[in-house]
Coordinates of C-alpha atoms in Angstrom, one line a residue:
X131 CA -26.4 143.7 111.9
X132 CA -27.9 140.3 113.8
X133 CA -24.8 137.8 111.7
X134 CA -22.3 140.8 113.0
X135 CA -23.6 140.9 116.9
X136 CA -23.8 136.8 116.7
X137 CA -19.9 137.0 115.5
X138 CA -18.8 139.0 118.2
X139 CA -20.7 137.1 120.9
X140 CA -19.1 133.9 119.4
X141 CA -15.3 135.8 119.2
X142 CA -15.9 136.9 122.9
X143 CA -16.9 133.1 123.8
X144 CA -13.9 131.6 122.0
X145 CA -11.1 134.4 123.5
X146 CA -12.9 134.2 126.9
X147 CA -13.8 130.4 127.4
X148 CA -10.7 129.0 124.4
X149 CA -10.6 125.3 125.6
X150 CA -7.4 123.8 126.9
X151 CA -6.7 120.2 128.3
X152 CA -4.2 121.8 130.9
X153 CA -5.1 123.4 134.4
X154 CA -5.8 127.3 134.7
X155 CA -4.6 129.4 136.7
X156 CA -6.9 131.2 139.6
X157 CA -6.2 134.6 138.6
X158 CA -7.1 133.9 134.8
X159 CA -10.3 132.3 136.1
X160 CA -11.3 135.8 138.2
X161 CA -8.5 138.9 138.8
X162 CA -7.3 139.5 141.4
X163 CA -8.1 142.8 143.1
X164 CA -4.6 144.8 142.5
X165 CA -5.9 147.8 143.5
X166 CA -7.1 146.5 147.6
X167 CA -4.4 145.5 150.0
X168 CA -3.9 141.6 150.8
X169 CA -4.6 141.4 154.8
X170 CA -2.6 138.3 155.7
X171 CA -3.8 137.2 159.2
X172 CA -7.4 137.7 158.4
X173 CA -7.1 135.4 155.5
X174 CA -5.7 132.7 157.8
X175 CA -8.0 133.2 160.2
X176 CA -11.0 132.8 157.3
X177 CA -8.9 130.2 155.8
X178 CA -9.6 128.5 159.2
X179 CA -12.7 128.8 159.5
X180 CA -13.6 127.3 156.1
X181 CA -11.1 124.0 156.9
X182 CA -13.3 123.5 159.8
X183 CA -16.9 124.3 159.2
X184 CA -16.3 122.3 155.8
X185 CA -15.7 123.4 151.7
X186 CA -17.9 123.0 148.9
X187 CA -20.2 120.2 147.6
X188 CA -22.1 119.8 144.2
X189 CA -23.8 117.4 142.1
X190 CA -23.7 117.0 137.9
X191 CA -25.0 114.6 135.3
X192 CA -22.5 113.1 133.6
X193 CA -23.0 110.6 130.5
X194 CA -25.6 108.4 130.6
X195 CA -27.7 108.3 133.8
X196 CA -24.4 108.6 136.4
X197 CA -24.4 111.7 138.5
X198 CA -21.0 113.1 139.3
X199 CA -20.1 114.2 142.9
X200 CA -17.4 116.8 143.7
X201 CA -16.4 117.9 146.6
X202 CA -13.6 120.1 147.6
X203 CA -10.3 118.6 148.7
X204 CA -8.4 122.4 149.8
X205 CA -9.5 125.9 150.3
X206 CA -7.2 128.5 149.6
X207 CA -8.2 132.1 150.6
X208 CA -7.3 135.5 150.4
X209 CA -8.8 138.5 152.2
X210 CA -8.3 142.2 151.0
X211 CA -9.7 145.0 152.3
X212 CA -10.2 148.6 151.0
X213 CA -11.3 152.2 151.5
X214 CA -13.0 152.0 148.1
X215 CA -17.5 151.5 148.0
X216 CA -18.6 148.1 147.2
X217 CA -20.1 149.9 144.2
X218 CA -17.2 151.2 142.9
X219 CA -15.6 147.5 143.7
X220 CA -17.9 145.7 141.3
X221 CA -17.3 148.4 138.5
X222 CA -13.5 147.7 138.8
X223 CA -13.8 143.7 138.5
X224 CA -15.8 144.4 135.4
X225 CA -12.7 146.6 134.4
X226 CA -10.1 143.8 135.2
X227 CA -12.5 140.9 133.4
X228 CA -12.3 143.1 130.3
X229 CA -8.7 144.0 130.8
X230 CA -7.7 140.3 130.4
X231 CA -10.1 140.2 127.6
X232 CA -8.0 142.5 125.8
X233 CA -4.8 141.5 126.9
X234 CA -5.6 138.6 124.7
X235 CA -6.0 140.2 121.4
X236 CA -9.9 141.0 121.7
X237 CA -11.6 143.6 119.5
X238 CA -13.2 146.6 121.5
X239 CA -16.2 146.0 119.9
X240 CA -16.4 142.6 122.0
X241 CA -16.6 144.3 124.7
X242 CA -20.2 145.0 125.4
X243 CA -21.2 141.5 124.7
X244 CA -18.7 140.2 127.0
X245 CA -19.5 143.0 129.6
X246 CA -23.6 141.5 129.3
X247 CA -22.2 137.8 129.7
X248 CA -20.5 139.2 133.3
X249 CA -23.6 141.0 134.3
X250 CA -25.8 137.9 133.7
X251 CA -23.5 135.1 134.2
X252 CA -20.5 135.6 136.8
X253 CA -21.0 138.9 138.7
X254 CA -24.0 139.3 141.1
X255 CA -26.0 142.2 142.1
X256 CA -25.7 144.2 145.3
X257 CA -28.0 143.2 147.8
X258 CA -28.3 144.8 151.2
X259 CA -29.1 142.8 154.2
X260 CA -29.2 143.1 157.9
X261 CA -25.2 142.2 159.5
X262 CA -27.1 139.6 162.1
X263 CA -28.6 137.0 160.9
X264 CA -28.1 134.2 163.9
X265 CA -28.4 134.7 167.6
X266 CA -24.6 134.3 168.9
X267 CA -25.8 131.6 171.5
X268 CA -27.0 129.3 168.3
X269 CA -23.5 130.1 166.4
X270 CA -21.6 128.8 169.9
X271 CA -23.8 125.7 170.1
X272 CA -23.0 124.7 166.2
X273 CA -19.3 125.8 166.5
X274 CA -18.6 123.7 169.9
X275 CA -20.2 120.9 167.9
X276 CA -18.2 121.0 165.2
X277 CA -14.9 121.6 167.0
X278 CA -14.0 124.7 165.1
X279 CA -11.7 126.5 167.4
X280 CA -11.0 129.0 164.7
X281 CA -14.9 130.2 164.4
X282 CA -15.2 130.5 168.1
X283 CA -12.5 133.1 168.5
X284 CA -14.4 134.9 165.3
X285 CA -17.5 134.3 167.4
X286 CA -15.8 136.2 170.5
X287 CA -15.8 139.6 168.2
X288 CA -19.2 138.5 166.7
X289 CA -20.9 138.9 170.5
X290 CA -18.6 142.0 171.4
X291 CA -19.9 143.7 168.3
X292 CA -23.0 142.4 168.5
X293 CA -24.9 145.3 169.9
X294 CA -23.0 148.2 167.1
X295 CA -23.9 144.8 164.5
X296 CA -27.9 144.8 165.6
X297 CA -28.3 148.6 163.8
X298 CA -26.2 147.9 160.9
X299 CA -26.8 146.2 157.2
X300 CA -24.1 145.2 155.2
X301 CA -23.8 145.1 150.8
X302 CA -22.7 142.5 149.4
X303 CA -22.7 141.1 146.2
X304 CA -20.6 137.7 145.0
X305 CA -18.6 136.9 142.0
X306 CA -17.9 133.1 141.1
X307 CA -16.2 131.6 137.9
X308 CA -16.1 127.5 137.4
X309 CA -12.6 126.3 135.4
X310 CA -14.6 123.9 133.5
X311 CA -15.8 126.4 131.1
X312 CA -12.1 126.8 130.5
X313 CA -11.2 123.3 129.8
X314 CA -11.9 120.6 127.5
X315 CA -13.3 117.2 128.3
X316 CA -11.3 114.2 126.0
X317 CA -13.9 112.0 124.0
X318 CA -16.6 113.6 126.5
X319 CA -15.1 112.2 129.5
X320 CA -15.5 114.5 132.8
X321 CA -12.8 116.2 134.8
X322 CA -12.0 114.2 137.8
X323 CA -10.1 117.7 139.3
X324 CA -11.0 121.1 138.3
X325 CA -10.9 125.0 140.4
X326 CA -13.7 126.8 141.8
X327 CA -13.4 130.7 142.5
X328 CA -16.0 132.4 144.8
X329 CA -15.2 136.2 145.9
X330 CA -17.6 137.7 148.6
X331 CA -17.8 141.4 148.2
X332 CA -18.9 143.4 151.5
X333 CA -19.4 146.5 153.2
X334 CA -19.0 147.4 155.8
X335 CA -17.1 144.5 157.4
X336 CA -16.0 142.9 160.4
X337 CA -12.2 142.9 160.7
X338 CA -11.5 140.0 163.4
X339 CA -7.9 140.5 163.9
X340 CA -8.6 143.5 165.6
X341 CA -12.6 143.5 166.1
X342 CA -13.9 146.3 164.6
X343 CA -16.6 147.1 162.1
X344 CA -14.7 148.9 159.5
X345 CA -16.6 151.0 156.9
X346 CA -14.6 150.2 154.0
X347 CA -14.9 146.9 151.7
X348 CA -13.8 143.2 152.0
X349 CA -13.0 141.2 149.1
X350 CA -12.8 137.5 150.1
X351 CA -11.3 135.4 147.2
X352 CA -11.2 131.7 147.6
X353 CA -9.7 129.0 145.2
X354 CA -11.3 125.7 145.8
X355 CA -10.0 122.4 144.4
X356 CA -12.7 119.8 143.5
X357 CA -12.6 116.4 143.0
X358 CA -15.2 114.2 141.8
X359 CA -15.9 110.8 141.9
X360 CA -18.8 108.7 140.4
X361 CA -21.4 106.9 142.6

């Protein structure tokens, strides 16, 4: 029974993670949410805010003693929004992950395994937390400073909601997948250029296109493309 569950976790591992030298698309890296409707101008408006507040930054060991440093070079995002829980959200990205599992020939008794790798590895917990977190006057300071012109008109929904936002908590959980599990580092050199995806789940939401608190769910899906270079 234990050389039979240690195949299937291996089969999941190779099917899931099969390395490749070439780039991989986003939506192989996480699905994207078919069944929630793609809300154009707030993803610009989020895609805005994220070119001006700044992307993403991390450090990594590489061979020998040299660290690695990547940052991201673009942020692409995409906002959906719907009527379905943020419970019964996270139950349907575990359906898509396994969907694409066996779209590529995996056997159904993989699928626990694989489900146990999402659940400990790419797709968080709902947590529930107050919707205010910063004073609005502290968010204007840091904004002005920054120049982002984009975050102030968010900011002028944030203060008109602010009193409706004071009672409320929000759910959230996050989901985030790394393209270098995917791909296959020649003679153990590093990738110079590989894709991040993060999706933030939550609900309820602000909407800032028309500033309201809407009950139903977000899904905010960005692609970000990291470079690296060695220091």
């Amino acid at each position: 029974m234990l050389r039979s569950s240690i195949f299937i976790v291996l089969f999941v591992i190779s099917f899931t993670f099969g390395k490749t030298t070439s780039q991989i698309p986003p939506e192989q890296i996480v699905p994207l949410p078919d069944f929630a409707e793609y809300q154009p101008e707030f993803s610009q408006m989020m895609q805005g805010m994220i070119k001006e507040l700044g992307g993403r930054e991390e450090e990594n060991w590489g061979t020998g003693m040299e660290i690695l440093y990547y940052e991201s070079v673009d942020a692409d995002v995409h906002v959906y929004t719907t009527s379905l829980s943020i419970d019964d959200v996270r139950a349907k990205y575990f359906d898509l992950f396994v969907e694409d599992l066996m779209a590529q020939g995996a056997p159904p008794e993989a699928v626990p395994q694989f489900k146990q790798f999402l659940e400990d590895e790419v797709i968080e917990e709902i947590e529930s937390d107050p919707m205010v977190h910063v004073d609005p006057d502290m968010l204007e300071a840091y904004y002005r400073e920054a120049g982002a012109e984009t975050a102030l008109q968010w900011l002028e929904c944030y203060r008109k909601l602010h009193p409706e936002l004071l009672k409320k908590r929000s759910r959230t959980f996050e989901i985030e997948m790394d393209e270098r599990r995917f791909r296959r580092r020649d003679a153990g050199e590093p990738l110079t250029n590989f894709t991040i995806v993060e999706v933030e789940v939550q609900q309820p939401f602000i909407n800032p296109v028309v500033c309201e608190l809407v009950d139903g769910t977000a899904i905010t899906y960005v692609i970000y493309k990291m470079v690296a270079s060695v220091e």
